[in-house]
Amino acid sequence: MRHPLQLFKEMWRDLLGSRELAWRLLIRDIRAKYRQSLLGVFWAFIPPVILAAGFTFAKGSGVVNLGNTDLPYPAYVMFSMTLWQTFVEALNGPIQAVTSAKSMLARINFPREAIILAKLGEVFFNFGIKLILILGLFIWFKIPVTWNVILAPVALIHLILLGTFIGLLLAPMSGLYQDITMGITLITGLWLFITPVVYPVPNGGVFGTIVKLNPVTPLLVTTRDLATTGVVSDPEGFWIASLIAILGLLLAWIIYRLSMPFVIERISS
């Protein structure tokens, strides 16, 4: 930290140097994941479909009042849930990377960024599979799109960066304490209910303020807006959340870089 310029040079050098190893780890993890699964890639489709079916039935029967949405409700929930899943995968990625690579970290000297890049690549690969469901939704429900849809990947990348920032910040601690992994499962479950995945953004009230202060909200909503209506409903919130994601990711990278040698020393002992 006393020589920040040298630190950033070393970080950038190791990031570039870890690309080949990250690619090999990515291929290994994807093959292992789908080789040991009976349903394989269908697990990317099952959660949003089941959630949409459940909430559509509850809304149609009058059990819950979730408000009106710009899209047909089943499509709204499935699309939003796909984006939420991608955020959660980006958040869990660094934590899972450090937890599963403990033995390799303790025995082999390699750029630590490689395991993070591999998980990040897996997030994009999984979203590529989910994109089949999204295209199917647009065709089945005849959802019109505008030219602004080409900007939706930019907002999606910012959403992934936000998840990676939070996950990378917690990754060193997850190598020492399993509480982080168990706590994240609980927190993301509660976090889902203050994110407009199954309901539109509330206009007022305490709950509406909490939802709007949630940094995931503007990024998820903007991605959904650009892919469907083409009109960004909260541009200011989007740029604030994007700035938090980018600067936070840089800060988390520095913390990860400086803390991992101490974490590895604890793991080795």
C-alpha positions as protocol buffer text, in pm:
chain_id: "A"
residue {
  index: 1
  type: MET
  ca { x: 0 y: 0 z: 0 }
}
residue {
  index: 2
  type: ARG
  ca { x: 301 y: 229 z: 42 }
}
residue {
  index: 3
  type: HIS
  ca { x: 371 y: 193 z: -331 }
}
residue {
  index: 4
  type: PRO
  ca { x: 27 y: 199 z: -499 }
}
residue {
  index: 5
  type: LEU
  ca { x: 164 y: 236 z: -852 }
}
residue {
  index: 6
  type: GLN
  ca { x: 375 y: -78 z: -814 }
}
residue {
  index: 7
  type: LEU
  ca { x: 78 y: -258 z: -656 }
}
residue {
  index: 8
  type: PHE
  ca { x: -150 y: -179 z: -950 }
}
residue {
  index: 9
  type: LYS
  ca { x: 117 y: -284 z: -1199 }
}
residue {
  index: 10
  type: GLU
  ca { x: 155 y: -621 z: -1025 }
}
residue {
  index: 11
  type: MET
  ca { x: -223 y: -665 z: -1006 }
}
residue {
  index: 12
  type: TRP
  ca { x: -262 y: -597 z: -1378 }
}
residue {
  index: 13
  type: ARG
  ca { x: 32 y: -826 z: -1463 }
}
residue {
  index: 14
  type: ASP
  ca { x: -111 y: -1113 z: -1262 }
}
residue {
  index: 15
  type: LEU
  ca { x: -457 y: -1057 z: -1407 }
}
residue {
  index: 16
  type: LEU
  ca { x: -323 y: -1094 z: -1759 }
}
residue {
  index: 17
  type: GLY
  ca { x: -99 y: -1383 z: -1657 }
}
residue {
  index: 18
  type: SER
  ca { x: -388 y: -1578 z: -1505 }
}
residue {
  index: 19
  type: ARG
  ca { x: -600 y: -1597 z: -1823 }
}
residue {
  index: 20
  type: GLU
  ca { x: -479 y: -1937 z: -1945 }
}
residue {
  index: 21
  type: LEU
  ca { x: -511 y: -2102 z: -1603 }
}
residue {
  index: 22
  type: ALA
  ca { x: -854 y: -1942 z: -1557 }
}
residue {
  index: 23
  type: TRP
  ca { x: -966 y: -2085 z: -1891 }
}
residue {
  index: 24
  type: ARG
  ca { x: -852 y: -2436 z: -1795 }
}
residue {
  index: 25
  type: LEU
  ca { x: -1023 y: -2413 z: -1455 }
}
residue {
  index: 26
  type: LEU
  ca { x: -1341 y: -2287 z: -1624 }
}
residue {
  index: 27
  type: ILE
  ca { x: -1351 y: -2582 z: -1865 }
}
residue {
  index: 28
  type: ARG
  ca { x: -1281 y: -2826 z: -1581 }
}
residue {
  index: 29
  type: ASP
  ca { x: -1555 y: -2683 z: -1356 }
}
residue {
  index: 30
  type: ILE
  ca { x: -1819 y: -2673 z: -1631 }
}
residue {
  index: 31
  type: ARG
  ca { x: -1747 y: -3032 z: -1736 }
}
residue {
  index: 32
  type: ALA
  ca { x: -1754 y: -3154 z: -1377 }
}
residue {
  index: 33
  type: LYS
  ca { x: -2075 y: -2965 z: -1299 }
}
residue {
  index: 34
  type: TYR
  ca { x: -2281 y: -3101 z: -1589 }
}
residue {
  index: 35
  type: ARG
  ca { x: -2121 y: -3447 z: -1594 }
}
residue {
  index: 36
  type: GLN
  ca { x: -2246 y: -3517 z: -1241 }
}
residue {
  index: 37
  type: SER
  ca { x: -2597 y: -3378 z: -1301 }
}
residue {
  index: 38
  type: LEU
  ca { x: -2887 y: -3582 z: -1434 }
}
residue {
  index: 39
  type: LEU
  ca { x: -3084 y: -3282 z: -1565 }
}
residue {
  index: 40
  type: GLY
  ca { x: -2773 y: -3085 z: -1668 }
}
residue {
  index: 41
  type: VAL
  ca { x: -2843 y: -2746 z: -1823 }
}
residue {
  index: 42
  type: PHE
  ca { x: -3214 y: -2772 z: -1740 }
}
residue {
  index: 43
  type: TRP
  ca { x: -3129 y: -2658 z: -1385 }
}
residue {
  index: 44
  type: ALA
  ca { x: -3076 y: -2312 z: -1536 }
}
residue {
  index: 45
  type: PHE
  ca { x: -3445 y: -2309 z: -1639 }
}
residue {
  index: 46
  type: ILE
  ca { x: -3619 y: -2488 z: -1353 }
}
residue {
  index: 47
  type: PRO
  ca { x: -3603 y: -2223 z: -1069 }
}
residue {
  index: 48
  type: PRO
  ca { x: -3749 y: -1929 z: -1267 }
}
residue {
  index: 49
  type: VAL
  ca { x: -4018 y: -2148 z: -1425 }
}
residue {
  index: 50
  type: ILE
  ca { x: -4129 y: -2292 z: -1089 }
}
residue {
  index: 51
  type: LEU
  ca { x: -4123 y: -1949 z: -922 }
}
residue {
  index: 52
  type: ALA
  ca { x: -4325 y: -1795 z: -1206 }
}
residue {
  index: 53
  type: ALA
  ca { x: -4581 y: -2077 z: -1194 }
}
residue {
  index: 54
  type: GLY
  ca { x: -4622 y: -2042 z: -817 }
}
residue {
  index: 55
  type: PHE
  ca { x: -4662 y: -1665 z: -808 }
}
residue {
  index: 56
  type: THR
  ca { x: -4883 y: -1661 z: -1119 }
}
residue {
  index: 57
  type: PHE
  ca { x: -5118 y: -1909 z: -951 }
}
residue {
  index: 58
  type: ALA
  ca { x: -5113 y: -1710 z: -625 }
}
residue {
  index: 59
  type: LYS
  ca { x: -5185 y: -1383 z: -807 }
}
residue {
  index: 60
  type: GLY
  ca { x: -5456 y: -1535 z: -1026 }
}
residue {
  index: 61
  type: SER
  ca { x: -5634 y: -1688 z: -727 }
}
residue {
  index: 62
  type: GLY
  ca { x: -5624 y: -1357 z: -538 }
}
residue {
  index: 63
  type: VAL
  ca { x: -5403 y: -1487 z: -256 }
}
residue {
  index: 64
  type: VAL
  ca { x: -5151 y: -1204 z: -306 }
}
residue {
  index: 65
  type: ASN
  ca { x: -5178 y: -863 z: -471 }
}
residue {
  index: 66
  type: LEU
  ca { x: -4849 y: -795 z: -649 }
}
residue {
  index: 67
  type: GLY
  ca { x: -4955 y: -501 z: -867 }
}
residue {
  index: 68
  type: ASN
  ca { x: -4954 y: -464 z: -1244 }
}
residue {
  index: 69
  type: THR
  ca { x: -4647 y: -518 z: -1460 }
}
residue {
  index: 70
  type: ASP
  ca { x: -4550 y: -394 z: -1807 }
}
residue {
  index: 71
  type: LEU
  ca { x: -4498 y: -753 z: -1924 }
}
residue {
  index: 72
  type: PRO
  ca { x: -4725 y: -1058 z: -1896 }
}
residue {
  index: 73
  type: TYR
  ca { x: -4675 y: -1164 z: -1536 }
}
residue {
  index: 74
  type: PRO
  ca { x: -4523 y: -1512 z: -1600 }
}
residue {
  index: 75
  type: ALA
  ca { x: -4271 y: -1357 z: -1840 }
}
residue {
  index: 76
  type: TYR
  ca { x: -4200 y: -1077 z: -1592 }
}
residue {
  index: 77
  type: VAL
  ca { x: -4117 y: -1319 z: -1310 }
}
residue {
  index: 78
  type: MET
  ca { x: -3913 y: -1560 z: -1523 }
}
residue {
  index: 79
  type: PHE
  ca { x: -3708 y: -1282 z: -1681 }
}
residue {
  index: 80
  type: SER
  ca { x: -3649 y: -1105 z: -1348 }
}
residue {
  index: 81
  type: MET
  ca { x: -3565 y: -1432 z: -1173 }
}
residue {
  index: 82
  type: THR
  ca { x: -3309 y: -1513 z: -1443 }
}
residue {
  index: 83
  type: LEU
  ca { x: -3138 y: -1178 z: -1378 }
}
residue {
  index: 84
  type: TRP
  ca { x: -3152 y: -1235 z: -1002 }
}
residue {
  index: 85
  type: GLN
  ca { x: -2998 y: -1581 z: -1038 }
}
residue {
  index: 86
  type: THR
  ca { x: -2713 y: -1431 z: -1240 }
}
residue {
  index: 87
  type: PHE
  ca { x: -2646 y: -1173 z: -967 }
}
residue {
  index: 88
  type: VAL
  ca { x: -2645 y: -1441 z: -695 }
}
residue {
  index: 89
  type: GLU
  ca { x: -2411 y: -1662 z: -900 }
}
residue {
  index: 90
  type: ALA
  ca { x: -2172 y: -1366 z: -941 }
}
residue {
  index: 91
  type: LEU
  ca { x: -2186 y: -1304 z: -565 }
}
residue {
  index: 92
  type: ASN
  ca { x: -2128 y: -1669 z: -473 }
}
residue {
  index: 93
  type: GLY
  ca { x: -1858 y: -1721 z: -737 }
}
residue {
  index: 94
  type: PRO
  ca { x: -1554 y: -1575 z: -553 }
}
residue {
  index: 95
  type: ILE
  ca { x: -1664 y: -1732 z: -224 }
}
residue {
  index: 96
  type: GLN
  ca { x: -1699 y: -2076 z: -383 }
}
residue {
  index: 97
  type: ALA
  ca { x: -1371 y: -2028 z: -570 }
}
residue {
  index: 98
  type: VAL
  ca { x: -1167 y: -1969 z: -255 }
}
residue {
  index: 99
  type: THR
  ca { x: -1350 y: -2238 z: -54 }
}
residue {
  index: 100
  type: SER
  ca { x: -1308 y: -2510 z: -318 }
}
residue {
  index: 101
  type: ALA
  ca { x: -945 y: -2418 z: -402 }
}
residue {
  index: 102
  type: LYS
  ca { x: -803 y: -2428 z: -48 }
}
residue {
  index: 103
  type: SER
  ca { x: -572 y: -2722 z: -111 }
}
residue {
  index: 104
  type: MET
  ca { x: -448 y: -2578 z: -439 }
}
residue {
  index: 105
  type: LEU
  ca { x: -389 y: -2236 z: -282 }
}
residue {
  index: 106
  type: ALA
  ca { x: -190 y: -2392 z: 1 }
}
residue {
  index: 107
  type: ARG
  ca { x: 35 y: -2605 z: -225 }
}
residue {
  index: 108
  type: ILE
  ca { x: 80 y: -2416 z: -552 }
}
residue {
  index: 109
  type: ASN
  ca { x: 199 y: -2062 z: -618 }
}
residue {
  index: 110
  type: PHE
  ca { x: -11 y: -1909 z: -897 }
}
residue {
  index: 111
  type: PRO
  ca { x: -197 y: -1581 z: -960 }
}
residue {
  index: 112
  type: ARG
  ca { x: -493 y: -1585 z: -721 }
}
residue {
  index: 113
  type: GLU
  ca { x: -701 y: -1394 z: -974 }
}
residue {
  index: 114
  type: ALA
  ca { x: -726 y: -1710 z: -1186 }
}
residue {
  index: 115
  type: ILE
  ca { x: -984 y: -1881 z: -964 }
}
residue {
  index: 116
  type: ILE
  ca { x: -1196 y: -1563 z: -959 }
}
residue {
  index: 117
  type: LEU
  ca { x: -1183 y: -1523 z: -1337 }
}
residue {
  index: 118
  type: ALA
  ca { x: -1282 y: -1887 z: -1381 }
}
residue {
  index: 119
  type: LYS
  ca { x: -1595 y: -1838 z: -1169 }
}
residue {
  index: 120
  type: LEU
  ca { x: -1675 y: -1514 z: -1350 }
}
residue {
  index: 121
  type: GLY
  ca { x: -1652 y: -1698 z: -1680 }
}
residue {
  index: 122
  type: GLU
  ca { x: -1887 y: -1962 z: -1542 }
}
residue {
  index: 123
  type: VAL
  ca { x: -2142 y: -1691 z: -1459 }
}
residue {
  index: 124
  type: PHE
  ca { x: -2142 y: -1568 z: -1820 }
}
residue {
  index: 125
  type: PHE
  ca { x: -2159 y: -1926 z: -1950 }
}
residue {
  index: 126
  type: ASN
  ca { x: -2462 y: -2000 z: -1732 }
}
residue {
  index: 127
  type: PHE
  ca { x: -2633 y: -1681 z: -1846 }
}
residue {
  index: 128
  type: GLY
  ca { x: -2574 y: -1787 z: -2205 }
}
residue {
  index: 129
  type: ILE
  ca { x: -2779 y: -2098 z: -2128 }
}
residue {
  index: 130
  type: LYS
  ca { x: -3049 y: -1889 z: -1956 }
}
residue {
  index: 131
  type: LEU
  ca { x: -3061 y: -1668 z: -2265 }
}
residue {
  index: 132
  type: ILE
  ca { x: -3240 y: -1955 z: -2443 }
}
residue {
  index: 133
  type: LEU
  ca { x: -3522 y: -1924 z: -2187 }
}
residue {
  index: 134
  type: ILE
  ca { x: -3533 y: -1545 z: -2230 }
}
residue {
  index: 135
  type: LEU
  ca { x: -3556 y: -1570 z: -2610 }
}
residue {
  index: 136
  type: GLY
  ca { x: -3828 y: -1831 z: -2570 }
}
residue {
  index: 137
  type: LEU
  ca { x: -4022 y: -1594 z: -2341 }
}
residue {
  index: 138
  type: PHE
  ca { x: -4002 y: -1309 z: -2592 }
}
residue {
  index: 139
  type: ILE
  ca { x: -4125 y: -1533 z: -2872 }
}
residue {
  index: 140
  type: TRP
  ca { x: -4402 y: -1709 z: -2674 }
}
residue {
  index: 141
  type: PHE
  ca { x: -4548 y: -1391 z: -2520 }
}
residue {
  index: 142
  type: LYS
  ca { x: -4476 y: -1181 z: -2833 }
}
residue {
  index: 143
  type: ILE
  ca { x: -4289 y: -917 z: -2636 }
}
residue {
  index: 144
  type: PRO
  ca { x: -4184 y: -626 z: -2861 }
}
residue {
  index: 145
  type: VAL
  ca { x: -3827 y: -499 z: -2838 }
}
residue {
  index: 146
  type: THR
  ca { x: -3657 y: -174 z: -2939 }
}
residue {
  index: 147
  type: TRP
  ca { x: -3307 y: -92 z: -3057 }
}
residue {
  index: 148
  type: ASN
  ca { x: -3219 y: -18 z: -2694 }
}
residue {
  index: 149
  type: VAL
  ca { x: -3203 y: -394 z: -2635 }
}
residue {
  index: 150
  type: ILE
  ca { x: -2843 y: -383 z: -2759 }
}
residue {
  index: 151
  type: LEU
  ca { x: -2759 y: -180 z: -2443 }
}
residue {
  index: 152
  type: ALA
  ca { x: -2909 y: -439 z: -2207 }
}
residue {
  index: 153
  type: PRO
  ca { x: -2581 y: -641 z: -2187 }
}
residue {
  index: 154
  type: VAL
  ca { x: -2406 y: -328 z: -2051 }
}
residue {
  index: 155
  type: ALA
  ca { x: -2652 y: -305 z: -1761 }
}
residue {
  index: 156
  type: LEU
  ca { x: -2625 y: -682 z: -1710 }
}
residue {
  index: 157
  type: ILE
  ca { x: -2245 y: -658 z: -1684 }
}
residue {
  index: 158
  type: HIS
  ca { x: -2281 y: -388 z: -1418 }
}
residue {
  index: 159
  type: LEU
  ca { x: -2518 y: -619 z: -1226 }
}
residue {
  index: 160
  type: ILE
  ca { x: -2260 y: -899 z: -1244 }
}
residue {
  index: 161
  type: LEU
  ca { x: -1985 y: -658 z: -1132 }
}
residue {
  index: 162
  type: LEU
  ca { x: -2190 y: -564 z: -826 }
}
residue {
  index: 163
  type: GLY
  ca { x: -2229 y: -929 z: -729 }
}
residue {
  index: 164
  type: THR
  ca { x: -1860 y: -998 z: -792 }
}
residue {
  index: 165
  type: PHE
  ca { x: -1765 y: -697 z: -578 }
}
residue {
  index: 166
  type: ILE
  ca { x: -1960 y: -826 z: -277 }
}
residue {
  index: 167
  type: GLY
  ca { x: -1840 y: -1184 z: -326 }
}
residue {
  index: 168
  type: LEU
  ca { x: -1476 y: -1083 z: -369 }
}
residue {
  index: 169
  type: LEU
  ca { x: -1496 y: -871 z: -54 }
}
residue {
  index: 170
  type: LEU
  ca { x: -1611 y: -1174 z: 146 }
}
residue {
  index: 171
  type: ALA
  ca { x: -1394 y: -1433 z: -31 }
}
residue {
  index: 172
  type: PRO
  ca { x: -1084 y: -1414 z: 196 }
}
residue {
  index: 173
  type: MET
  ca { x: -1299 y: -1464 z: 509 }
}
residue {
  index: 174
  type: SER
  ca { x: -1480 y: -1755 z: 346 }
}
residue {
  index: 175
  type: GLY
  ca { x: -1148 y: -1938 z: 321 }
}
residue {
  index: 176
  type: LEU
  ca { x: -1125 y: -1936 z: 700 }
}
residue {
  index: 177
  type: TYR
  ca { x: -1485 y: -1954 z: 820 }
}
residue {
  index: 178
  type: GLN
  ca { x: -1771 y: -2162 z: 676 }
}
residue {
  index: 179
  type: ASP
  ca { x: -2016 y: -1919 z: 838 }
}
residue {
  index: 180
  type: ILE
  ca { x: -1974 y: -1689 z: 537 }
}
residue {
  index: 181
  type: THR
  ca { x: -2110 y: -1950 z: 295 }
}
residue {
  index: 182
  type: MET
  ca { x: -2404 y: -2038 z: 518 }
}
residue {
  index: 183
  type: GLY
  ca { x: -2475 y: -1673 z: 595 }
}
residue {
  index: 184
  type: ILE
  ca { x: -2479 y: -1575 z: 226 }
}
residue {
  index: 185
  type: THR
  ca { x: -2749 y: -1834 z: 156 }
}
residue {
  index: 186
  type: LEU
  ca { x: -2965 y: -1683 z: 429 }
}
residue {
  index: 187
  type: ILE
  ca { x: -2897 y: -1322 z: 329 }
}
residue {
  index: 188
  type: THR
  ca { x: -2965 y: -1370 z: -43 }
}
residue {
  index: 189
  type: GLY
  ca { x: -3292 y: -1543 z: 44 }
}
residue {
  index: 190
  type: LEU
  ca { x: -3402 y: -1235 z: 239 }
}
residue {
  index: 191
  type: TRP
  ca { x: -3250 y: -1000 z: -19 }
}
residue {
  index: 192
  type: LEU
  ca { x: -3475 y: -1146 z: -288 }
}
residue {
  index: 193
  type: PHE
  ca { x: -3784 y: -1011 z: -112 }
}
residue {
  index: 194
  type: ILE
  ca { x: -3658 y: -649 z: -121 }
}
residue {
  index: 195
  type: THR
  ca { x: -3570 y: -677 z: -492 }
}
residue {
  index: 196
  type: PRO
  ca { x: -3845 y: -622 z: -756 }
}
residue {
  index: 197
  type: VAL
  ca { x: -3832 y: -971 z: -899 }
}
residue {
  index: 198
  type: VAL
  ca { x: -4191 y: -1086 z: -843 }
}
residue {
  index: 199
  type: TYR
  ca { x: -4346 y: -738 z: -807 }
}
residue {
  index: 200
  type: PRO
  ca { x: -4296 y: -396 z: -971 }
}
residue {
  index: 201
  type: VAL
  ca { x: -4100 y: -122 z: -794 }
}
residue {
  index: 202
  type: PRO
  ca { x: -4324 y: 26 z: -519 }
}
residue {
  index: 203
  type: ASN
  ca { x: -4400 y: 397 z: -556 }
}
residue {
  index: 204
  type: GLY
  ca { x: -4399 y: 499 z: -190 }
}
residue {
  index: 205
  type: GLY
  ca { x: -4393 y: 394 z: 172 }
}
residue {
  index: 206
  type: VAL
  ca { x: -4113 y: 260 z: 388 }
}
residue {
  index: 207
  type: PHE
  ca { x: -4092 y: -66 z: 195 }
}
residue {
  index: 208
  type: GLY
  ca { x: -4074 y: 125 z: -135 }
}
residue {
  index: 209
  type: THR
  ca { x: -3783 y: 332 z: -1 }
}
residue {
  index: 210
  type: ILE
  ca { x: -3598 y: 16 z: 108 }
}
residue {
  index: 211
  type: VAL
  ca { x: -3648 y: -140 z: -235 }
}
residue {
  index: 212
  type: LYS
  ca { x: -3520 y: 171 z: -411 }
}
residue {
  index: 213
  type: LEU
  ca { x: -3214 y: 194 z: -181 }
}
residue {
  index: 214
  type: ASN
  ca { x: -3129 y: -165 z: -267 }
}
residue {
  index: 215
  type: PRO
  ca { x: -2833 y: -134 z: -513 }
}
residue {
  index: 216
  type: VAL
  ca { x: -2951 y: -439 z: -708 }
}
residue {
  index: 217
  type: THR
  ca { x: -3284 y: -273 z: -790 }
}
residue {
  index: 218
  type: PRO
  ca { x: -3170 y: -7 z: -1043 }
}
residue {
  index: 219
  type: LEU
  ca { x: -2931 y: -245 z: -1218 }
}
residue {
  index: 220
  type: LEU
  ca { x: -3183 y: -529 z: -1248 }
}
residue {
  index: 221
  type: VAL
  ca { x: -3469 y: -295 z: -1346 }
}
residue {
  index: 222
  type: THR
  ca { x: -3255 y: -113 z: -1605 }
}
residue {
  index: 223
  type: THR
  ca { x: -3150 y: -443 z: -1764 }
}
residue {
  index: 224
  type: ARG
  ca { x: -3514 y: -546 z: -1780 }
}
residue {
  index: 225
  type: ASP
  ca { x: -3623 y: -204 z: -1913 }
}
residue {
  index: 226
  type: LEU
  ca { x: -3364 y: -196 z: -2191 }
}
residue {
  index: 227
  type: ALA
  ca { x: -3454 y: -549 z: -2300 }
}
residue {
  index: 228
  type: THR
  ca { x: -3829 y: -481 z: -2312 }
}
residue {
  index: 229
  type: THR
  ca { x: -3970 y: -127 z: -2312 }
}
residue {
  index: 230
  type: GLY
  ca { x: -3644 y: 45 z: -2406 }
}
residue {
  index: 231
  type: VAL
  ca { x: -3711 y: 325 z: -2152 }
}
residue {
  index: 232
  type: VAL
  ca { x: -3487 y: 346 z: -1843 }
}
residue {
  index: 233
  type: SER
  ca { x: -3711 y: 426 z: -1546 }
}
residue {
  index: 234
  type: ASP
  ca { x: -3431 y: 523 z: -1302 }
}
residue {
  index: 235
  type: PRO
  ca { x: -3118 y: 643 z: -1488 }
}
residue {
  index: 236
  type: GLU
  ca { x: -2977 y: 825 z: -1185 }
}
residue {
  index: 237
  type: GLY
  ca { x: -3006 y: 519 z: -963 }
}
residue {
  index: 238
  type: PHE
  ca { x: -2850 y: 306 z: -1236 }
}
residue {
  index: 239
  type: TRP
  ca { x: -2537 y: 521 z: -1262 }
}
residue {
  index: 240
  type: ILE
  ca { x: -2499 y: 548 z: -884 }
}
residue {
  index: 241
  type: ALA
  ca { x: -2525 y: 169 z: -846 }
}
residue {
  index: 242
  type: SER
  ca { x: -2286 y: 119 z: -1140 }
}
residue {
  index: 243
  type: LEU
  ca { x: -2031 y: 352 z: -979 }
}
residue {
  index: 244
  type: ILE
  ca { x: -2062 y: 161 z: -652 }
}
residue {
  index: 245
  type: ALA
  ca { x: -2011 y: -169 z: -839 }
}
residue {
  index: 246
  type: ILE
  ca { x: -1701 y: -55 z: -1034 }
}
residue {
  index: 247
  type: LEU
  ca { x: -1522 y: 130 z: -754 }
}
residue {
  index: 248
  type: GLY
  ca { x: -1624 y: -135 z: -502 }
}
residue {
  index: 249
  type: LEU
  ca { x: -1484 y: -411 z: -723 }
}
residue {
  index: 250
  type: LEU
  ca { x: -1150 y: -232 z: -746 }
}
residue {
  index: 251
  type: LEU
  ca { x: -1140 y: -188 z: -367 }
}
residue {
  index: 252
  type: ALA
  ca { x: -1238 y: -551 z: -311 }
}
residue {
  index: 253
  type: TRP
  ca { x: -965 y: -664 z: -553 }
}
residue {
  index: 254
  type: ILE
  ca { x: -704 y: -472 z: -352 }
}
residue {
  index: 255
  type: ILE
  ca { x: -830 y: -621 z: -24 }
}
residue {
  index: 256
  type: TYR
  ca { x: -834 y: -969 z: -180 }
}
residue {
  index: 257
  type: ARG
  ca { x: -483 y: -920 z: -313 }
}
residue {
  index: 258
  type: LEU
  ca { x: -338 y: -804 z: 19 }
}
residue {
  index: 259
  type: SER
  ca { x: -523 y: -1046 z: 246 }
}
residue {
  index: 260
  type: MET
  ca { x: -487 y: -1375 z: 56 }
}
residue {
  index: 261
  type: PRO
  ca { x: -121 y: -1439 z: 159 }
}
residue {
  index: 262
  type: PHE
  ca { x: -231 y: -1427 z: 526 }
}
residue {
  index: 263
  type: VAL
  ca { x: -536 y: -1643 z: 455 }
}
residue {
  index: 264
  type: ILE
  ca { x: -320 y: -1902 z: 274 }
}
residue {
  index: 265
  type: GLU
  ca { x: -75 y: -1902 z: 566 }
}
residue {
  index: 266
  type: ARG
  ca { x: -365 y: -1977 z: 803 }
}
residue {
  index: 267
  type: ILE
  ca { x: -496 y: -2251 z: 573 }
}
residue {
  index: 268
  type: SER
  ca { x: -152 y: -2412 z: 544 }
}
residue {
  index: 269
  type: SER
  ca { x: -105 y: -2421 z: 920 }
}
